[in-house]
Each structure stands twice: as C-alpha cells, then as structure tokens.
CSV table of C-alpha atoms and ligand atoms in Angstrom, one decimal:
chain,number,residue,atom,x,y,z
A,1,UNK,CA,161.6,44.9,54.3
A,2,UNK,CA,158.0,44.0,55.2
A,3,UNK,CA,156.7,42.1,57.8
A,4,UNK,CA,156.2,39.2,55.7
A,5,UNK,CA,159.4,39.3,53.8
A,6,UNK,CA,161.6,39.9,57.4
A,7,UNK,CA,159.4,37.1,58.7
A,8,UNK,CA,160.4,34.7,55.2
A,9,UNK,CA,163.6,35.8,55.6
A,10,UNK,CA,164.1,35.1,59.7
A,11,UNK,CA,162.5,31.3,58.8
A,12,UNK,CA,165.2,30.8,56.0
A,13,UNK,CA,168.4,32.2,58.1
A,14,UNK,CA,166.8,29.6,60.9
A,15,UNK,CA,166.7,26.9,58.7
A,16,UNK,CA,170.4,27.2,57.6
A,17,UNK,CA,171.3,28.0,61.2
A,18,UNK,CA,170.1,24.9,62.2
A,19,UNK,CA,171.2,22.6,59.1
A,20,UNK,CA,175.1,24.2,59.9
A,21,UNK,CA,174.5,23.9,63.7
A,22,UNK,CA,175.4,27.9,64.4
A,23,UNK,CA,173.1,29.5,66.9
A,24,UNK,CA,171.0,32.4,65.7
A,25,UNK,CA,172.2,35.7,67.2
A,26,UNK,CA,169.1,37.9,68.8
A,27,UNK,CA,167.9,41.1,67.7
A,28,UNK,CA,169.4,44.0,69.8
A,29,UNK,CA,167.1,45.4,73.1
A,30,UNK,CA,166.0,48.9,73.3
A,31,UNK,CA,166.2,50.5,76.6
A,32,UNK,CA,164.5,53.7,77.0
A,33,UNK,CA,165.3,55.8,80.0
A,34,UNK,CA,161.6,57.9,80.2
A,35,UNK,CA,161.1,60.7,82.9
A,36,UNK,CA,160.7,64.3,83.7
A,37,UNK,CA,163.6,66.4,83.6
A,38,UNK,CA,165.4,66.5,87.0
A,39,UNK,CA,164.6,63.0,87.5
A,40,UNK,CA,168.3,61.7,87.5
A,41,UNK,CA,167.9,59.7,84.0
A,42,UNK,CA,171.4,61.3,83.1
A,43,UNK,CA,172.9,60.3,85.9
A,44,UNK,CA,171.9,56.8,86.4
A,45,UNK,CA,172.8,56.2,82.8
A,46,UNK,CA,176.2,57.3,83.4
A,47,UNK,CA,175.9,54.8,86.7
A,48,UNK,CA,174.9,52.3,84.4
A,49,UNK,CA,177.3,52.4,81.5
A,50,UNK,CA,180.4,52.3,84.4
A,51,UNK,CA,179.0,48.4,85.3
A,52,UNK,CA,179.8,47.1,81.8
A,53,UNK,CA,176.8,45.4,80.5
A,54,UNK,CA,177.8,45.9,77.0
A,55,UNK,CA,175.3,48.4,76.4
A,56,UNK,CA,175.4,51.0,74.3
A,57,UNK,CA,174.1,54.0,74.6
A,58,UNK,CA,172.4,56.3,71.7
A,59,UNK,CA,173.4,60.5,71.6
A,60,UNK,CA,170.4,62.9,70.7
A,61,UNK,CA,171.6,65.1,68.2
A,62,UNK,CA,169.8,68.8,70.0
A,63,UNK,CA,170.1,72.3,69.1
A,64,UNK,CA,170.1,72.9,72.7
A,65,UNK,CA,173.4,75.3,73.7
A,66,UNK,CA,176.0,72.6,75.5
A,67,UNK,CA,175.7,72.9,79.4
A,68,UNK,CA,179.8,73.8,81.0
A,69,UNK,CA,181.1,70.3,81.1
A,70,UNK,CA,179.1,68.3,78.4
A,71,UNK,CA,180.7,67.2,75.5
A,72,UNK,CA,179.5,66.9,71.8
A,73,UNK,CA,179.4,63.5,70.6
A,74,UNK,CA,179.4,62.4,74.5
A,75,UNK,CA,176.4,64.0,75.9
A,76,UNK,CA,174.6,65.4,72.6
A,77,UNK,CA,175.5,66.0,69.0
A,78,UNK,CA,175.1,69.5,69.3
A,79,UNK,CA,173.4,71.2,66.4
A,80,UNK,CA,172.1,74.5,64.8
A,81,UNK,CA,169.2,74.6,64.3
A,82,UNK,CA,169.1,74.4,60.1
A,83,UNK,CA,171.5,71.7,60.4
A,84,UNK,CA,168.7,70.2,62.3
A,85,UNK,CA,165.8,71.0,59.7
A,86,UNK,CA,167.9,69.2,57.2
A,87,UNK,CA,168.2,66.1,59.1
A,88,UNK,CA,164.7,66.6,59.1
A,89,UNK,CA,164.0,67.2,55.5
A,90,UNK,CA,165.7,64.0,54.7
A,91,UNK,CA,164.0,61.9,57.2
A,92,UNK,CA,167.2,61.0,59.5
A,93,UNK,CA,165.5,61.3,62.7
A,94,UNK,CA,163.3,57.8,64.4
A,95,UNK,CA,161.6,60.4,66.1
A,96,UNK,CA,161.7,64.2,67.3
A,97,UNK,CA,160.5,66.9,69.5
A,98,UNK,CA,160.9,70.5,70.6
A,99,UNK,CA,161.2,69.9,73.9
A,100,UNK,CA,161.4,73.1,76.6
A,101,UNK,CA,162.1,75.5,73.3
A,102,UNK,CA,164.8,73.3,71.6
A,103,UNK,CA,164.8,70.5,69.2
A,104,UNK,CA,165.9,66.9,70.3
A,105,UNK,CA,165.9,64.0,68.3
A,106,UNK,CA,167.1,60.1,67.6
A,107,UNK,CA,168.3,58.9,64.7
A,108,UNK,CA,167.5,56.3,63.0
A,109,UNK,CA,170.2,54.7,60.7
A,110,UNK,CA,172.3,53.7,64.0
A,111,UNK,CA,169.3,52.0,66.3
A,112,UNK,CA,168.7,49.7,63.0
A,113,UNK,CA,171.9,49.0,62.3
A,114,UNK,CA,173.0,48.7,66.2
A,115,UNK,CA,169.8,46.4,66.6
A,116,UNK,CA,170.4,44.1,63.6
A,117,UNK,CA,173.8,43.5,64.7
A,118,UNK,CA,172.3,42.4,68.3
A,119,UNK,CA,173.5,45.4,70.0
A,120,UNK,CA,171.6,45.9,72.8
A,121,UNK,CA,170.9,50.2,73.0
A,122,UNK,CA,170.2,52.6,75.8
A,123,UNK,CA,168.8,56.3,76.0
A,124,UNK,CA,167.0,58.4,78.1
A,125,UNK,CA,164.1,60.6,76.3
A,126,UNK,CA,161.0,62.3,77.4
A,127,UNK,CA,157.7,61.1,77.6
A,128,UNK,CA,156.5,62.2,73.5
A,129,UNK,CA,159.5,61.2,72.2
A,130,UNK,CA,159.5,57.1,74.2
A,131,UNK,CA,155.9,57.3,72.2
A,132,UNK,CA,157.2,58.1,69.1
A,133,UNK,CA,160.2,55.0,69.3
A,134,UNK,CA,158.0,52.6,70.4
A,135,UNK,CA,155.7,52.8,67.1
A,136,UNK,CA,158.2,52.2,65.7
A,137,UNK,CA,160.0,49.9,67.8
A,138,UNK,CA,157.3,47.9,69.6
A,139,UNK,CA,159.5,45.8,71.4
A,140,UNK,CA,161.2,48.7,73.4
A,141,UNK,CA,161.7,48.0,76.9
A,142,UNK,CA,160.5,51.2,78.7
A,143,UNK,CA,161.8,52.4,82.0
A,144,UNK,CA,160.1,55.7,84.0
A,145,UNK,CA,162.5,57.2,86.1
A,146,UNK,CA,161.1,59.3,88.9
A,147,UNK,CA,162.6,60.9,92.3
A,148,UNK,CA,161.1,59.5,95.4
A,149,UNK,CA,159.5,62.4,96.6
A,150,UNK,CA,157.9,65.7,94.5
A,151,UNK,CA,159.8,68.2,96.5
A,152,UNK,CA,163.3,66.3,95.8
A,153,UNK,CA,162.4,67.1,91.7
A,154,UNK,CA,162.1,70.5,92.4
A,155,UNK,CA,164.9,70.7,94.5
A,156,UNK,CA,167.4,69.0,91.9
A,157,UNK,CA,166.3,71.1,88.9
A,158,UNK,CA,167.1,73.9,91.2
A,159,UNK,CA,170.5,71.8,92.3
A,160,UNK,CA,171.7,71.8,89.0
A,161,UNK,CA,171.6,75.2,88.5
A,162,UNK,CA,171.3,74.8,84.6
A,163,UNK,CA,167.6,76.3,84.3
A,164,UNK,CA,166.7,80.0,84.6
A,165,UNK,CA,163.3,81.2,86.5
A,166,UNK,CA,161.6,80.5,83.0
A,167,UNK,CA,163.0,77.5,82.3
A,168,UNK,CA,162.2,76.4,85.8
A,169,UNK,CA,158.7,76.7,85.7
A,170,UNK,CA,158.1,75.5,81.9
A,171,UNK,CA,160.4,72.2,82.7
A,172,UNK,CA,158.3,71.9,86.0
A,173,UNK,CA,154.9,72.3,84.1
A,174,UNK,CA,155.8,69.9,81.5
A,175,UNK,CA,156.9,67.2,84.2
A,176,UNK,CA,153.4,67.0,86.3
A,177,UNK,CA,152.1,66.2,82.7
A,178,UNK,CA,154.6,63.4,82.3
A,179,UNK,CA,154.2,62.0,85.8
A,180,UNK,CA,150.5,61.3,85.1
A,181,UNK,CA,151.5,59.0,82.0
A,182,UNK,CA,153.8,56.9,83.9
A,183,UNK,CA,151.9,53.7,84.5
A,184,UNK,CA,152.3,53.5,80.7
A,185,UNK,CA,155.7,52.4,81.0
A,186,UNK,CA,156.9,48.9,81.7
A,187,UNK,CA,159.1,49.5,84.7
A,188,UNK,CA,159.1,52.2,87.5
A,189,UNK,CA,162.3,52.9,89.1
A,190,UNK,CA,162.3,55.1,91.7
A,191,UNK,CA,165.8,57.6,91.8
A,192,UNK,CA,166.3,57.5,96.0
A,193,UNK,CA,169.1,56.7,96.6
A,194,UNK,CA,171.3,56.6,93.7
A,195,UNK,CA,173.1,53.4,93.9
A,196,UNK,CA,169.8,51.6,94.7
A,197,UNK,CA,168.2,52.9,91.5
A,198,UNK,CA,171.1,52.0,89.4
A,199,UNK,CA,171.0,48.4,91.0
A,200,UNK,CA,167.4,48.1,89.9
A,201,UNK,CA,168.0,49.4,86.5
A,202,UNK,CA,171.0,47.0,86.1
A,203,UNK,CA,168.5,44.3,87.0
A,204,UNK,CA,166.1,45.1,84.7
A,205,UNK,CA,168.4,45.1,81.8
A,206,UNK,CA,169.6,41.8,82.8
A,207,UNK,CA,165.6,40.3,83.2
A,208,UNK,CA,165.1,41.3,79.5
A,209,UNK,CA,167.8,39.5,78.5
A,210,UNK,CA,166.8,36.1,80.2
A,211,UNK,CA,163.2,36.6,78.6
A,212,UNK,CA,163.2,33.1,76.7
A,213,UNK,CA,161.7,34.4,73.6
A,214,UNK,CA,164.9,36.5,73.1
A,215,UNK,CA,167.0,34.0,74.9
A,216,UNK,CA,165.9,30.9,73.3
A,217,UNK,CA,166.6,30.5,70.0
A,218,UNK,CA,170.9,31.8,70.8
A,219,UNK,CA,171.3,28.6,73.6
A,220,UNK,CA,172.6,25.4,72.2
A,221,UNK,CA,168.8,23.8,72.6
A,222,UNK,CA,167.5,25.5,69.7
A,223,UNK,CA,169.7,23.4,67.4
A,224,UNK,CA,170.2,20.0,69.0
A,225,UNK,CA,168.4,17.2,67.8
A,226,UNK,CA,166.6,14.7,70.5
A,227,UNK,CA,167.6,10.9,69.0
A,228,UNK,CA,164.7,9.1,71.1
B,313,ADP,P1,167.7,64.3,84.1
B,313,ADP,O1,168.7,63.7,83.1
B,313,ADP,O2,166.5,63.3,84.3
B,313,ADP,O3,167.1,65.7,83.7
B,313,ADP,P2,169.9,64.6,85.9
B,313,ADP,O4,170.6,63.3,85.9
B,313,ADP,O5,170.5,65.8,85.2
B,313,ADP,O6,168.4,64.5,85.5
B,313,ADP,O7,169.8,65.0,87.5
B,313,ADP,C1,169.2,66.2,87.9
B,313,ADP,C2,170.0,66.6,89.2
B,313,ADP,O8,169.8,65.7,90.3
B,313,ADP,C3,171.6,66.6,89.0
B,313,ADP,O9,172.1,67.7,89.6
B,313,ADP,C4,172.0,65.3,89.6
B,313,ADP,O10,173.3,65.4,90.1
B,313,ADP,C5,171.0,65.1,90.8
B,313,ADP,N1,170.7,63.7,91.1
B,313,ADP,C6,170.4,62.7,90.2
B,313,ADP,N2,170.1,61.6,90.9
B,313,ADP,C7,170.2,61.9,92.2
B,313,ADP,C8,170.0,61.1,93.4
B,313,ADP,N3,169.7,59.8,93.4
B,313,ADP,N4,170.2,61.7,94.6
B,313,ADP,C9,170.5,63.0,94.6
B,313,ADP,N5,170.7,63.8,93.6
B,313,ADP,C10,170.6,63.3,92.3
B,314,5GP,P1,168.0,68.2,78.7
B,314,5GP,O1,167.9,69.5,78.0
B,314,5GP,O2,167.7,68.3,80.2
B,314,5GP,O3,169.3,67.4,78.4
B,314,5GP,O4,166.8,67.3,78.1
B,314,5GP,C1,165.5,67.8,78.0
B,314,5GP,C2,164.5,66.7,77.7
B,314,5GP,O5,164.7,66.2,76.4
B,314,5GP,C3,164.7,65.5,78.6
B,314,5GP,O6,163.4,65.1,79.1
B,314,5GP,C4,165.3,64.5,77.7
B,314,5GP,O7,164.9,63.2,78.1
B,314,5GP,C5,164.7,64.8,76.3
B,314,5GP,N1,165.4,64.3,75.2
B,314,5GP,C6,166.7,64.0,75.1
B,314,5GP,N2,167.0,63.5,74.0
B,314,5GP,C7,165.8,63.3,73.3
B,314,5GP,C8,165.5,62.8,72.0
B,314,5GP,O8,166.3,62.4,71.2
B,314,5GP,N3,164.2,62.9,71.6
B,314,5GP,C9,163.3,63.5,72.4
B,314,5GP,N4,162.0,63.5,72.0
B,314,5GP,N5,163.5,63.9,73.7
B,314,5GP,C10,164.8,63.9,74.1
C-alpha cells in the first residue's frame, strides 16, 4: 500500500476504534543492534532476550559455515550459497551484504508481518546492512555497540578464537571503517562491563516504548470523550 492509501486506511481503523471504544494497537519497534564484529552485539542480545521484554528477535539467513555451538534456526539460517541467490532472485531479502566473504541477509516477509502485528523486533547487523533497513524502515531505532577500549576489540576477536590470521585482519579493517560512522546511530552503548551494557540496552528499549507518539494513541485517553 502507498503512503497515502496506509495513511486513509490508519484514519478509517482510528475512526472505528474510537466509535467501538477499542484502543488502536501500535506498529511494532525495530531494534537494530549495529557494531563491528567483536563488539559483544551477540552477546548482549542473548543478555537481553533472558530479561523478557517480549522482544523478538529476527535470524539472518548466512551462507557463513556454523561456528561449534551455533545452531540453525537459533543463531542463523544457515544457507548455500545458491539457496541464497534464489532468495535473492525472488526478492526475499529487506536487505543484504557480503560481509567478510559471506553473504548475510534479513528478510523481509517476517519484519512486516511481525511489525504489523505490533511485535516489537530485535537484530544485530553491520553497519551497510542498519543503512539498508532503515530506508526502508525509517522508524528503526538504531543502537551502536562498541567495546570501551580499542585494544579490548582486538583482544575479543582474538578471544573467540573463531577468525583465522586472515579473517582477523579483514574483520579488523572493516571495523575502524564502521567506528568512524557511529555518531550516525541514535544510541551508543558502550560493551564494558557486560551487565552494565545490557542494563543500558534494556533501558533504551523501554524509552522507545514510552515515546508518546507510539504510546499515545494505545492508553485509554485516545478514546475518552471530555463531557465539559
Ligand atoms: P559480535 O556479535 O559483536 O561479533 P560477540 O558477542 O561474538 O561479538 O563477542 C565477541 C567476544 O567478546 C566473545 O568471545 C564474547 O564472549 C566476548 N565479550 C562480549 N562482551 C563482552 C564483555 N562485556 N566483556 C568481556 N568479553 C565480552
Ligand atoms: P558473524 O559472522 O560474526 O556472525 O557476523 C559478521 C557480520 O555480519 C556482523 O557484523 C553482523 O552484524 C553482520 N550481519 C549479521 N546478520 C546480518 C544481516 O542480516 N545483514 C547484514 N547486512 N549483516 C549482517
């Protein structure tokens, strides 16, 4: 649908909201977790799911090889790589990027569906690919992730043990590029210590929420009528 026609629309399901006194559910939020690699967006996001905010979070379909211990459908769909191409070909994927070598991507059928149902989503992505969503979805709340000191990137990359000598460098190349880009974003949270981080992030998600233009128009004031 078209602006004007969702617009039309929106006006229409308010009027009949209001005439049968049901509040109007809000559109879902879209949280994107943005960083360089190494920056702990994994982990915080498994942080953050354990509170229970009711968020949901969206899995990258990749033709990355799984790491030991991740699990398809969990962590990534998993993919070959013309599996991939024909996701591609028939335009499944809200955005997508080889990223590092291998091909990541988001698809789009479940953010539109999750978000017109007033599911509020999750996902961590890098820096091209939080570009590409939020044409598309201009009201993406955008978070930039970074360790609190260079060395510690480094150091966890290295931590993880996932990445050979290679992989290393092009993943550490890639994230001085992404660093410079992050007063783009709309929040900074800096990964220290790792509870703290995931106590910011939790706070964020619940800010957003309370914004009154999403907030507003679900509370029991939208629809009562003043009588003098
Ligand atoms: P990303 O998803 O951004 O690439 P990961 O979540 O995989 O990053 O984290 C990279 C490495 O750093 C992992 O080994 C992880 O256990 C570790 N790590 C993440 N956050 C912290 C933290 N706050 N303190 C110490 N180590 C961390
Ligand atoms: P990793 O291989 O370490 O899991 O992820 C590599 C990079 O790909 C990370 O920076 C991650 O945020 C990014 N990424 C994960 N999923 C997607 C996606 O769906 N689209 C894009 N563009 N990047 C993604």
């Amino acid at each position: 649908m078209g602006t004007v026609g969702a617009m039309a629309g929106a006006a229409r399901k308010g009027r009949a909201d209001r005439m049968s006194g049901k509040r109007a559910r809000r559109r879902g939020i879209l949280f994107l977790l943005v960083g360089p690699s190494g920056a702990g967006k994994t982990t915080l996001l498994r942080r953050l799911m354990r509170m229970r905010l009711g968020l949901k979070r969206l899995v990258s379909t990749t033709t990355r090889p799984p790491r030991p211990g991740e699990k398809d459908g969990r962590d990534y769909r998993f993919v070959s790589d013309e599996e991939f191409r024909e996701g591609i070909r028939r335009g499944l994927f809200a955005e997508y990027a080889k990223v590092h070598g291998n091909l990541y991507g988001t698809k789009a059928g479940e953010i539109d569906s999750e978000l017109a149902k007033g599911r509020d989503l999750i996902k961590d992505i890098d820096v091209q690919g939080a570009d590409a969503l939020r044409r598309r979805y201009a009201d993406a709340v955008t978070i930039f992730v970074l360790p609190e000191r260079p060395a510690d990137m480094a150091a966890r990359l290295r931590g993880r043990g996932s990445e050979d000598s290679a992989s290393f460098r092009r993943r550490m190349e890639t994230a001085r590029q992404e660093i410079r880009r992050a007063a783009d974003f709309d929040y900074l949270v800096i990964n220290g210590e790792l509870a703290l981080a995931a106590g910011e992030l939790r706070a964020i998600v619940e800010a957003e929420r309370c914004r009154t233009r999403r907030r507003w128009r679900s509370t029991a004031w939208a629809t009562f009528r003043w009588t003098s």
